[in-house]
mmCIF file of C-alpha atoms and ligand atoms in Angstrom:
data_model
loop_
_atom_site.group_PDB
_atom_site.id
_atom_site.type_symbol
_atom_site.label_atom_id
_atom_site.label_comp_id
_atom_site.label_asym_id
_atom_site.label_seq_id
_atom_site.Cartn_x
_atom_site.Cartn_y
_atom_site.Cartn_z
ATOM 1 C CA MET A 1 0.000 0.000 0.000
ATOM 2 C CA SER A 2 1.320 3.434 -0.912
ATOM 3 C CA GLY A 3 2.077 5.838 1.902
ATOM 4 C CA PRO A 4 0.237 8.970 2.939
ATOM 5 C CA ASN A 5 -0.420 11.701 0.387
ATOM 6 C CA TYR A 6 1.097 14.730 2.105
ATOM 7 C CA THR A 7 0.445 17.022 -0.860
ATOM 8 C CA SER A 8 -3.275 16.352 -0.738
ATOM 9 C CA ARG A 9 -3.300 16.837 3.043
ATOM 10 C CA ARG A 10 -1.638 20.217 2.603
ATOM 11 C CA SER A 11 -4.048 21.322 -0.117
ATOM 12 C CA ARG A 12 -6.973 20.485 2.144
ATOM 13 C CA LEU A 13 -5.374 22.516 4.906
ATOM 14 C CA LEU A 14 -4.831 25.417 2.478
ATOM 15 C CA ARG A 15 -8.583 25.477 1.850
ATOM 16 C CA ALA A 16 -9.203 25.570 5.598
ATOM 17 C CA ILE A 17 -6.656 28.370 5.960
ATOM 18 C CA LYS A 18 -8.521 30.403 3.347
ATOM 19 C CA THR A 19 -11.819 29.854 5.151
ATOM 20 C CA ALA A 20 -10.165 30.972 8.404
ATOM 21 C CA GLY A 21 -9.376 34.300 6.688
ATOM 22 C CA VAL A 22 -5.568 34.216 6.769
ATOM 23 C CA ASP A 23 -3.014 34.111 3.915
ATOM 24 C CA ALA A 24 -0.706 31.621 5.566
ATOM 25 C CA LEU A 25 -0.348 29.362 8.576
ATOM 26 C CA LEU A 26 2.690 28.781 10.746
ATOM 27 C CA LEU A 27 2.409 25.302 12.263
ATOM 28 C CA SER A 28 4.330 24.553 15.446
ATOM 29 C CA GLY A 29 2.395 21.497 16.657
ATOM 30 C CA GLU A 30 4.743 18.516 16.324
ATOM 31 C CA SER A 31 2.091 15.968 15.285
ATOM 32 C CA ASN A 32 0.526 18.453 12.880
ATOM 33 C CA VAL A 33 3.901 18.990 11.187
ATOM 34 C CA ARG A 34 4.357 15.216 11.006
ATOM 35 C CA TYR A 35 0.868 14.715 9.567
ATOM 36 C CA LEU A 36 1.480 17.301 6.845
ATOM 37 C CA THR A 37 5.067 16.454 5.880
ATOM 38 C CA GLY A 38 6.093 13.034 7.229
ATOM 39 C CA PHE A 39 8.888 14.597 9.307
ATOM 40 C CA THR A 40 9.272 12.632 12.560
ATOM 41 C CA GLY A 41 11.606 14.924 14.502
ATOM 42 C CA ASP A 42 10.877 17.880 16.753
ATOM 43 C CA SER A 43 11.786 21.613 17.061
ATOM 44 C CA THR A 44 10.638 22.162 13.486
ATOM 45 C CA TRP A 45 7.910 24.482 12.238
ATOM 46 C CA LEU A 46 6.030 24.414 8.960
ATOM 47 C CA PHE A 47 5.123 27.538 7.023
ATOM 48 C CA LEU A 48 2.266 26.980 4.604
ATOM 49 C CA SER A 49 0.778 29.438 2.099
ATOM 50 C CA LYS A 50 -0.611 29.206 -1.421
ATOM 51 C CA THR A 51 2.799 29.889 -2.891
ATOM 52 C CA ALA A 52 5.221 28.446 -0.347
ATOM 53 C CA THR A 53 5.689 25.362 1.827
ATOM 54 C CA VAL A 54 8.773 25.617 4.033
ATOM 55 C CA LEU A 55 10.021 23.525 6.933
ATOM 56 C CA ILE A 56 12.002 25.658 9.361
ATOM 57 C CA SER A 57 14.494 23.539 11.277
ATOM 58 C CA ASP A 58 18.125 23.352 12.377
ATOM 59 C CA SER A 59 21.214 21.469 11.244
ATOM 60 C CA ARG A 60 20.527 18.422 13.457
ATOM 61 C CA TYR A 61 17.635 17.546 11.186
ATOM 62 C CA GLU A 62 18.985 18.509 7.771
ATOM 63 C CA THR A 63 19.649 14.936 6.589
ATOM 64 C CA GLN A 64 16.525 13.501 8.205
ATOM 65 C CA ILE A 65 14.308 16.076 6.493
ATOM 66 C CA ALA A 66 15.961 15.392 3.139
ATOM 67 C CA ASN A 67 15.175 11.676 3.618
ATOM 68 C CA GLU A 68 11.687 11.963 5.076
ATOM 69 C CA CYS A 69 10.378 14.936 3.084
ATOM 70 C CA PRO A 70 11.960 14.801 -0.378
ATOM 71 C CA GLY A 71 11.117 17.828 -2.487
ATOM 72 C CA LEU A 72 10.045 20.082 0.374
ATOM 73 C CA ASP A 73 11.674 23.484 0.796
ATOM 74 C CA VAL A 74 13.695 23.681 3.984
ATOM 75 C CA ASP A 75 15.106 26.621 5.863
ATOM 76 C CA ILE A 76 17.948 25.395 8.072
ATOM 77 C CA ARG A 77 18.565 28.083 10.645
ATOM 78 C CA ASP A 78 21.937 28.879 12.081
ATOM 79 C CA ALA A 79 22.518 28.006 15.769
ATOM 80 C CA ARG A 80 22.743 31.756 16.499
ATOM 81 C CA LYS A 81 19.412 32.494 14.823
ATOM 82 C CA PRO A 82 16.359 31.960 17.042
ATOM 83 C CA MET A 83 13.332 30.154 15.612
ATOM 84 C CA SER A 84 11.255 33.368 15.754
ATOM 85 C CA VAL A 85 13.752 35.216 13.549
ATOM 86 C CA ALA A 86 14.023 32.338 11.062
ATOM 87 C CA ALA A 87 10.240 32.084 10.878
ATOM 88 C CA ALA A 88 9.903 35.860 10.471
ATOM 89 C CA ASP A 89 12.328 35.793 7.529
ATOM 90 C CA VAL A 90 10.265 33.106 5.787
ATOM 91 C CA VAL A 91 7.074 35.098 6.427
ATOM 92 C CA LYS A 92 8.588 38.330 5.061
ATOM 93 C CA LYS A 93 9.879 36.575 1.946
ATOM 94 C CA ALA A 94 6.413 35.152 1.247
ATOM 95 C CA LYS A 95 4.888 38.642 1.600
ATOM 96 C CA VAL A 96 2.202 37.498 3.996
ATOM 97 C CA ARG A 97 -0.230 40.039 5.421
ATOM 98 C CA GLN A 98 -2.216 37.883 7.809
ATOM 99 C CA LEU A 99 -0.326 35.034 9.386
ATOM 100 C CA GLY A 100 -2.240 32.400 11.303
ATOM 101 C CA PHE A 101 -0.476 30.694 14.213
ATOM 102 C CA GLU A 102 -1.528 27.649 16.214
ATOM 103 C CA ALA A 103 -2.736 28.977 19.555
ATOM 104 C CA ASP A 104 -2.624 25.472 21.050
ATOM 105 C CA HIS A 105 1.000 24.922 20.086
ATOM 106 C CA LEU A 106 2.797 28.254 20.514
ATOM 107 C CA THR A 107 4.007 29.428 23.904
ATOM 108 C CA VAL A 108 3.394 33.002 25.025
ATOM 109 C CA THR A 109 7.163 33.575 24.848
ATOM 110 C CA GLN A 110 7.328 32.270 21.269
ATOM 111 C CA HIS A 111 4.331 34.371 20.338
ATOM 112 C CA SER A 112 5.818 37.617 21.615
ATOM 113 C CA ALA A 113 9.163 36.917 19.950
ATOM 114 C CA LEU A 114 7.360 36.252 16.683
ATOM 115 C CA HIS A 115 5.216 39.350 17.106
ATOM 116 C CA GLN A 116 8.352 41.503 17.499
ATOM 117 C CA LYS A 117 10.082 40.072 14.454
ATOM 118 C CA VAL A 118 7.182 39.820 12.002
ATOM 119 C CA GLU A 119 6.320 43.489 11.712
ATOM 120 C CA SER A 120 4.997 43.182 8.186
ATOM 121 C CA ALA A 121 2.246 40.703 9.024
ATOM 122 C CA GLU A 122 -0.631 40.624 11.453
ATOM 123 C CA LEU A 123 -0.614 37.550 13.707
ATOM 124 C CA VAL A 124 -3.975 35.798 13.825
ATOM 125 C CA SER A 125 -4.801 33.129 16.394
ATOM 126 C CA THR A 126 -6.200 29.869 14.999
ATOM 127 C CA THR A 127 -7.156 26.620 16.693
ATOM 128 C CA GLY A 128 -7.750 23.109 15.420
ATOM 129 C CA LEU A 129 -7.246 23.680 11.666
ATOM 130 C CA ALA A 130 -4.901 20.723 11.146
ATOM 131 C CA GLU A 131 -6.516 18.779 14.004
ATOM 132 C CA ARG A 132 -9.838 18.967 12.188
ATOM 133 C CA LEU A 133 -8.292 17.236 9.139
ATOM 134 C CA ARG A 134 -6.707 14.595 11.376
ATOM 135 C CA GLU A 135 -10.117 13.597 12.741
ATOM 136 C CA ILE A 136 -10.861 11.665 9.545
ATOM 137 C CA LYS A 137 -8.437 8.800 9.031
ATOM 138 C CA ASP A 138 -7.525 7.706 5.508
ATOM 139 C CA LYS A 139 -6.979 4.087 4.439
ATOM 140 C CA TRP A 140 -3.276 4.148 5.187
ATOM 141 C CA GLU A 141 -3.843 5.575 8.658
ATOM 142 C CA LEU A 142 -6.400 2.867 9.413
ATOM 143 C CA VAL A 143 -3.825 0.203 8.522
ATOM 144 C CA GLN A 144 -1.418 1.843 10.997
ATOM 145 C CA ILE A 145 -4.049 1.993 13.749
ATOM 146 C CA ARG A 146 -4.954 -1.647 13.184
ATOM 147 C CA GLU A 147 -1.274 -2.510 13.503
ATOM 148 C CA ALA A 148 -1.019 -0.624 16.826
ATOM 149 C CA ILE A 149 -4.114 -2.489 18.027
ATOM 150 C CA TYR A 150 -2.604 -5.829 17.013
ATOM 151 C CA GLN A 151 0.572 -5.060 18.980
ATOM 152 C CA ALA A 152 -1.431 -4.007 22.049
ATOM 153 C CA GLU A 153 -3.647 -7.087 21.912
ATOM 154 C CA ARG A 154 -0.759 -9.514 21.523
ATOM 155 C CA GLY A 155 0.986 -7.718 24.390
ATOM 156 C CA ILE A 156 -1.908 -8.087 26.814
ATOM 157 C CA GLY A 157 -2.166 -11.760 25.859
ATOM 158 C CA VAL A 158 1.347 -12.255 27.207
ATOM 159 C CA VAL A 159 0.495 -10.430 30.452
ATOM 160 C CA ARG A 160 -2.682 -12.411 30.897
ATOM 161 C CA SER A 161 -1.092 -15.812 30.428
ATOM 162 C CA SER A 162 1.831 -15.046 32.745
ATOM 163 C CA LEU A 163 0.030 -13.310 35.620
ATOM 164 C CA ARG A 164 1.363 -14.217 39.077
ATOM 165 C CA PRO A 165 0.139 -13.103 42.525
ATOM 166 C CA ASP A 166 3.607 -11.806 43.454
ATOM 167 C CA GLN A 167 3.802 -9.381 40.531
ATOM 168 C CA THR A 168 3.586 -5.679 41.249
ATOM 169 C CA GLU A 169 1.811 -3.142 39.035
ATOM 170 C CA ARG A 170 5.233 -2.049 37.816
ATOM 171 C CA ASP A 171 6.257 -5.635 36.937
ATOM 172 C CA ILE A 172 3.136 -5.965 34.817
ATOM 173 C CA ARG A 173 3.777 -2.662 33.097
ATOM 174 C CA TYR A 174 7.274 -3.828 32.212
ATOM 175 C CA THR A 175 6.057 -7.205 30.882
ATOM 176 C CA LEU A 176 3.374 -5.462 28.840
ATOM 177 C CA GLU A 177 5.693 -2.875 27.305
ATOM 178 C CA ALA A 178 8.332 -5.490 26.456
ATOM 179 C CA ALA A 179 5.710 -7.805 24.933
ATOM 180 C CA MET A 180 4.266 -5.038 22.749
ATOM 181 C CA ARG A 181 7.752 -4.202 21.506
ATOM 182 C CA SER A 182 8.361 -7.875 20.724
ATOM 183 C CA PHE A 183 5.313 -7.747 18.447
ATOM 184 C CA GLY A 184 6.665 -4.761 16.535
ATOM 185 C CA ALA A 185 5.635 -1.709 18.575
ATOM 186 C CA THR A 186 8.225 1.050 18.947
ATOM 187 C CA GLY A 187 6.924 1.518 22.475
ATOM 188 C CA PRO A 188 3.747 1.982 24.480
ATOM 189 C CA GLY A 189 1.254 4.464 23.016
ATOM 190 C CA PHE A 190 1.294 6.184 26.429
ATOM 191 C CA GLU A 191 2.384 5.266 29.948
ATOM 192 C CA PRO A 192 0.249 2.187 30.681
ATOM 193 C CA ILE A 193 -2.041 2.411 33.703
ATOM 194 C CA VAL A 194 -1.813 -0.753 35.796
ATOM 195 C CA GLY A 195 -3.963 -0.518 38.905
ATOM 196 C CA VAL A 196 -4.657 -3.182 41.505
ATOM 197 C CA GLY A 197 -7.842 -2.594 43.544
ATOM 198 C CA PRO A 198 -7.864 0.967 44.957
ATOM 199 C CA THR A 199 -5.205 2.114 42.434
ATOM 200 C CA GLY A 200 -7.688 1.336 39.661
ATOM 201 C CA ALA A 201 -10.134 3.767 41.270
ATOM 202 C CA LEU A 202 -7.830 6.605 40.191
ATOM 203 C CA PRO A 203 -8.642 7.007 36.493
ATOM 204 C CA HIS A 204 -5.062 8.059 35.642
ATOM 205 C CA ALA A 205 -3.016 6.186 38.222
ATOM 206 C CA HIS A 206 0.645 5.321 37.744
ATOM 207 C CA ALA A 207 1.787 1.729 38.114
ATOM 208 C CA GLY A 208 3.299 1.351 41.594
ATOM 209 C CA ASP A 209 4.317 -1.256 44.157
ATOM 210 C CA ARG A 210 0.948 -2.814 44.845
ATOM 211 C CA LEU A 211 0.880 -6.600 44.449
ATOM 212 C CA VAL A 212 -1.651 -8.246 42.159
ATOM 213 C CA SER A 213 -2.733 -10.446 45.077
ATOM 214 C CA GLU A 214 -3.794 -7.387 47.147
ATOM 215 C CA SER A 215 -7.185 -7.198 45.427
ATOM 216 C CA PRO A 216 -9.254 -9.443 43.151
ATOM 217 C CA ILE A 217 -9.556 -6.589 40.634
ATOM 218 C CA LEU A 218 -6.820 -5.423 38.253
ATOM 219 C CA LEU A 219 -7.321 -2.571 35.767
ATOM 220 C CA ILE A 220 -5.009 -2.123 32.794
ATOM 221 C CA ASP A 221 -5.288 0.809 30.355
ATOM 222 C CA TRP A 222 -2.713 0.414 27.608
ATOM 223 C CA GLY A 223 -1.892 0.834 23.948
ATOM 224 C CA ALA A 224 0.980 0.486 21.516
ATOM 225 C CA GLU A 225 2.759 2.909 19.242
ATOM 226 C CA ALA A 226 3.380 1.432 15.805
ATOM 227 C CA PRO A 227 6.540 2.439 13.886
ATOM 228 C CA SER A 228 4.439 4.907 11.862
ATOM 229 C CA GLY A 229 3.648 6.826 15.072
ATOM 230 C CA TYR A 230 -0.015 5.723 15.206
ATOM 231 C CA ARG A 231 -1.386 4.456 18.498
ATOM 232 C CA SER A 232 -4.029 2.273 20.070
ATOM 233 C CA ASP A 233 -5.872 2.662 23.389
ATOM 234 C CA LEU A 234 -7.694 -0.072 25.325
ATOM 235 C CA THR A 235 -8.741 -0.820 28.897
ATOM 236 C CA ARG A 236 -9.639 -4.138 30.466
ATOM 237 C CA VAL A 237 -10.331 -5.208 34.007
ATOM 238 C CA PHE A 238 -9.139 -8.620 35.129
ATOM 239 C CA VAL A 239 -10.666 -10.586 37.955
ATOM 240 C CA THR A 240 -7.968 -12.514 39.806
ATOM 241 C CA GLY A 241 -9.829 -13.768 42.876
ATOM 242 C CA ARG A 242 -13.160 -13.914 44.663
ATOM 243 C CA ILE A 243 -15.029 -10.710 44.046
ATOM 244 C CA THR A 244 -17.884 -9.019 45.887
ATOM 245 C CA ARG A 245 -21.381 -8.708 44.524
ATOM 246 C CA GLN A 246 -20.789 -4.956 44.181
ATOM 247 C CA MET A 247 -17.750 -5.550 41.967
ATOM 248 C CA ARG A 248 -19.819 -7.778 39.721
ATOM 249 C CA THR A 249 -22.623 -5.181 39.511
ATOM 250 C CA VAL A 250 -20.157 -2.422 38.666
ATOM 251 C CA TYR A 251 -18.532 -4.547 35.960
ATOM 252 C CA GLU A 252 -21.853 -5.464 34.347
ATOM 253 C CA THR A 253 -23.056 -1.837 34.505
ATOM 254 C CA VAL A 254 -19.938 -0.489 32.796
ATOM 255 C CA LEU A 255 -20.123 -3.198 30.133
ATOM 256 C CA LYS A 256 -23.787 -2.485 29.456
ATOM 257 C CA ALA A 257 -23.090 1.267 29.221
ATOM 258 C CA GLN A 258 -20.233 0.633 26.808
ATOM 259 C CA LYS A 259 -22.220 -1.724 24.564
ATOM 260 C CA LYS A 260 -25.198 0.629 24.362
ATOM 261 C CA ALA A 261 -22.984 3.598 23.506
ATOM 262 C CA ILE A 262 -21.063 1.660 20.842
ATOM 263 C CA ALA A 263 -24.350 0.539 19.280
ATOM 264 C CA ALA A 264 -25.277 4.220 18.772
ATOM 265 C CA ILE A 265 -22.106 5.066 16.852
ATOM 266 C CA LYS A 266 -22.826 5.988 13.241
ATOM 267 C CA PRO A 267 -22.355 8.946 10.908
ATOM 268 C CA GLY A 268 -24.460 11.900 12.036
ATOM 269 C CA ALA A 269 -24.659 10.799 15.679
ATOM 270 C CA LYS A 270 -23.928 13.619 18.103
ATOM 271 C CA CYS A 271 -20.942 12.894 20.331
ATOM 272 C CA ARG A 272 -22.788 14.260 23.344
ATOM 273 C CA SER A 273 -25.773 11.971 22.678
ATOM 274 C CA VAL A 274 -23.525 8.903 22.565
ATOM 275 C CA ASP A 275 -21.981 10.051 25.849
ATOM 276 C CA ALA A 276 -25.459 10.514 27.326
ATOM 277 C CA ILE A 277 -26.460 6.937 26.468
ATOM 278 C CA ALA A 278 -23.609 5.496 28.542
ATOM 279 C CA ARG A 279 -24.125 8.046 31.310
ATOM 280 C CA ARG A 280 -27.807 7.123 31.604
ATOM 281 C CA VAL A 281 -27.051 3.415 32.081
ATOM 282 C CA ILE A 282 -24.552 4.278 34.827
ATOM 283 C CA SER A 283 -26.837 6.765 36.590
ATOM 284 C CA ASN A 284 -29.822 4.374 36.416
ATOM 285 C CA ALA A 285 -27.674 1.874 38.316
ATOM 286 C CA GLY A 286 -26.961 4.526 40.959
ATOM 287 C CA PHE A 287 -23.325 5.246 40.086
ATOM 288 C CA GLU A 288 -23.734 8.636 38.372
ATOM 289 C CA LYS A 289 -21.256 10.497 40.559
ATOM 290 C CA TYR A 290 -18.594 7.826 40.056
ATOM 291 C CA PHE A 291 -18.254 8.420 36.293
ATOM 292 C CA GLY A 292 -16.524 11.786 36.120
ATOM 293 C CA HIS A 293 -14.843 11.803 32.718
ATOM 294 C CA GLY A 294 -16.025 11.988 29.109
ATOM 295 C CA LEU A 295 -17.002 8.803 27.271
ATOM 296 C CA GLY A 296 -14.192 8.785 24.737
ATOM 297 C CA HIS A 297 -11.828 10.568 22.379
ATOM 298 C CA GLY A 298 -10.234 10.444 18.978
ATOM 299 C CA PHE A 299 -6.663 9.149 18.664
ATOM 300 C CA GLY A 300 -4.028 8.548 16.002
ATOM 301 C CA LEU A 301 -0.583 10.165 16.012
ATOM 302 C CA ASP A 302 -1.501 11.461 19.484
ATOM 303 C CA ILE A 303 -3.243 9.425 22.129
ATOM 304 C CA HIS A 304 -5.842 12.138 22.657
ATOM 305 C CA GLU A 305 -7.008 13.859 19.502
ATOM 306 C CA SER A 306 -9.929 15.903 18.346
ATOM 307 C CA VAL A 307 -13.381 14.374 18.477
ATOM 308 C CA ARG A 308 -14.326 14.398 22.116
ATOM 309 C CA MET A 309 -17.265 12.393 23.300
ATOM 310 C CA SER A 310 -18.403 14.263 26.383
ATOM 311 C CA PRO A 311 -21.519 16.014 27.682
ATOM 312 C CA ILE A 312 -20.221 19.374 26.375
ATOM 313 C CA SER A 313 -19.036 18.195 22.939
ATOM 314 C CA LYS A 314 -20.633 19.883 19.931
ATOM 315 C CA GLN A 315 -19.102 17.449 17.449
ATOM 316 C CA VAL A 316 -20.912 15.046 15.171
ATOM 317 C CA LEU A 317 -19.504 11.675 14.088
ATOM 318 C CA GLU A 318 -18.393 11.259 10.473
ATOM 319 C CA PRO A 319 -17.170 8.237 8.479
ATOM 320 C CA GLY A 320 -13.430 7.726 8.979
ATOM 321 C CA MET A 321 -13.322 8.952 12.564
ATOM 322 C CA VAL A 322 -11.794 6.573 15.093
ATOM 323 C CA VAL A 323 -12.826 7.028 18.707
ATOM 324 C CA THR A 324 -12.514 5.240 22.013
ATOM 325 C CA VAL A 325 -15.573 4.314 24.049
ATOM 326 C CA GLU A 326 -14.522 4.023 27.683
ATOM 327 C CA PRO A 327 -17.123 4.410 30.389
ATOM 328 C CA GLY A 328 -15.959 3.761 33.939
ATOM 329 C CA ILE A 329 -17.093 3.605 37.531
ATOM 330 C CA TYR A 330 -14.557 4.492 40.220
ATOM 331 C CA LEU A 331 -15.280 3.812 43.868
ATOM 332 C CA PRO A 332 -12.625 5.772 45.798
ATOM 333 C CA GLY A 333 -10.476 3.658 48.091
ATOM 334 C CA LYS A 334 -12.020 0.444 46.739
ATOM 335 C CA PHE A 335 -11.641 -0.283 43.029
ATOM 336 C CA GLY A 336 -12.382 1.004 39.537
ATOM 337 C CA VAL A 337 -13.802 -0.564 36.410
ATOM 338 C CA ARG A 338 -13.333 0.895 32.938
ATOM 339 C CA ILE A 339 -13.786 -0.933 29.642
ATOM 340 C CA GLU A 340 -12.323 0.743 26.569
ATOM 341 C CA ASP A 341 -12.440 -0.202 22.904
ATOM 342 C CA ASP A 342 -11.490 1.497 19.648
ATOM 343 C CA ILE A 343 -14.313 2.160 17.202
ATOM 344 C CA LEU A 344 -14.204 3.203 13.541
ATOM 345 C CA VAL A 345 -17.151 5.183 12.197
ATOM 346 C CA THR A 346 -18.018 3.616 8.827
ATOM 347 C CA ASN A 347 -20.315 4.871 6.048
ATOM 348 C CA THR A 348 -23.235 2.929 7.445
ATOM 349 C CA GLY A 349 -22.475 2.545 11.157
ATOM 350 C CA HIS A 350 -19.353 1.436 12.941
ATOM 351 C CA GLU A 351 -16.724 -1.256 13.254
ATOM 352 C CA VAL A 352 -15.201 -2.286 16.569
ATOM 353 C CA LEU A 353 -11.489 -2.491 15.751
ATOM 354 C CA THR A 354 -10.400 -4.051 19.033
ATOM 355 C CA SER A 355 -11.135 -7.664 19.845
ATOM 356 C CA VAL A 356 -9.995 -8.521 23.386
ATOM 357 C CA PRO A 357 -13.012 -10.361 24.901
ATOM 358 C CA ARG A 358 -14.821 -8.231 27.474
ATOM 359 C CA GLU A 359 -17.653 -10.307 28.961
ATOM 360 C CA PHE A 360 -17.400 -10.868 32.706
ATOM 361 C CA ASP A 361 -16.358 -14.516 32.280
ATOM 362 C CA ASP A 362 -13.580 -13.412 29.934
ATOM 363 C CA ALA A 363 -12.238 -11.098 32.636
ATOM 364 C CA VAL A 364 -11.591 -13.961 35.042
ATOM 365 C CA VAL A 365 -7.895 -14.884 34.974
ATOM 366 C CA GLU A 366 -6.083 -17.845 36.477
ATOM 367 C CA PHE A 367 -2.662 -17.161 37.958
ATOM 368 C CA LEU A 368 0.289 -18.904 36.403
ATOM 369 C CA ALA A 369 1.032 -21.938 38.585
HETATM 370 ZN ZN1 ZN B 1 -7.039 4.282 27.575
HETATM 371 ZN ZN1 ZN B 2 -8.628 6.522 26.108
#
């Protein structure tokens, strides 16, 4: 399969730039630059106008840019020349009047330096122009996401079949990361959350010293990063001992909420309505105040990307979007249950890309003897 078409991505962004009412856009968001050029390094900005496309970088990346972005114009700045000055020179040369910048990816310091140097152009704040394009994944991107899912799923299989009561959360994290790498991942898609019992009640806990045997409930939120930079994001809860009736109720409630929400995913569905479906199941079971986060999010080159499924989201699902659906119930000091899968919005409905079994019986794990 041929790789991404960066030229077509940039022409779509140029149309968005025009609609935003600026002549040119200066991109400083690392993943946005990667999405539009294929460049995988950092500290590099992209200037984009109708007449010019220029990567502004430094000598460390000269060879890499030549390899990764053949044919693109590059401005390699001298070590004594700050980024703001180099960018200002490119802007002046292109005779830009209104220059858009990425408000989400430019620091206040960078902005004021740029403002001082680019006297000829007016700086206009923009948000989400490239991120909006990244919401819809093309065929090549879907292959990359499927690969990251494969690596994550093979990785958790290794953890599951080698689970021992004397393992700590950190041991499991290590096993998981190593296993994903052995199946081709360049690393985890983000720092995996491995939480035994009460640790799992903290939605973003770090893996610590707690032993698996300390509680019958183990929560793992993990994903892989494929060599292309695309990621996956899943959560499963494993039952490693005798559980209480409450634990069972919480598990079944979260699963029901997740299934109902996934069933509602299709083009035209409002993100906030999908969120509301899951939230209703959880509040009907009496756990409303224990589900504090949004239902899910887009992902790709970044683990959290545009398309937010939350009560305040104004977005509508479109074919090609890939989102997580991850309701959870967290009982402070006791345990947490979250079940997370990756869903592709198709032309007619959706496809669940992840395939780790999630029924209660599937969650029950035997320790390695
Ligand atoms: Zn996750
Ligand atoms: Zn997630």
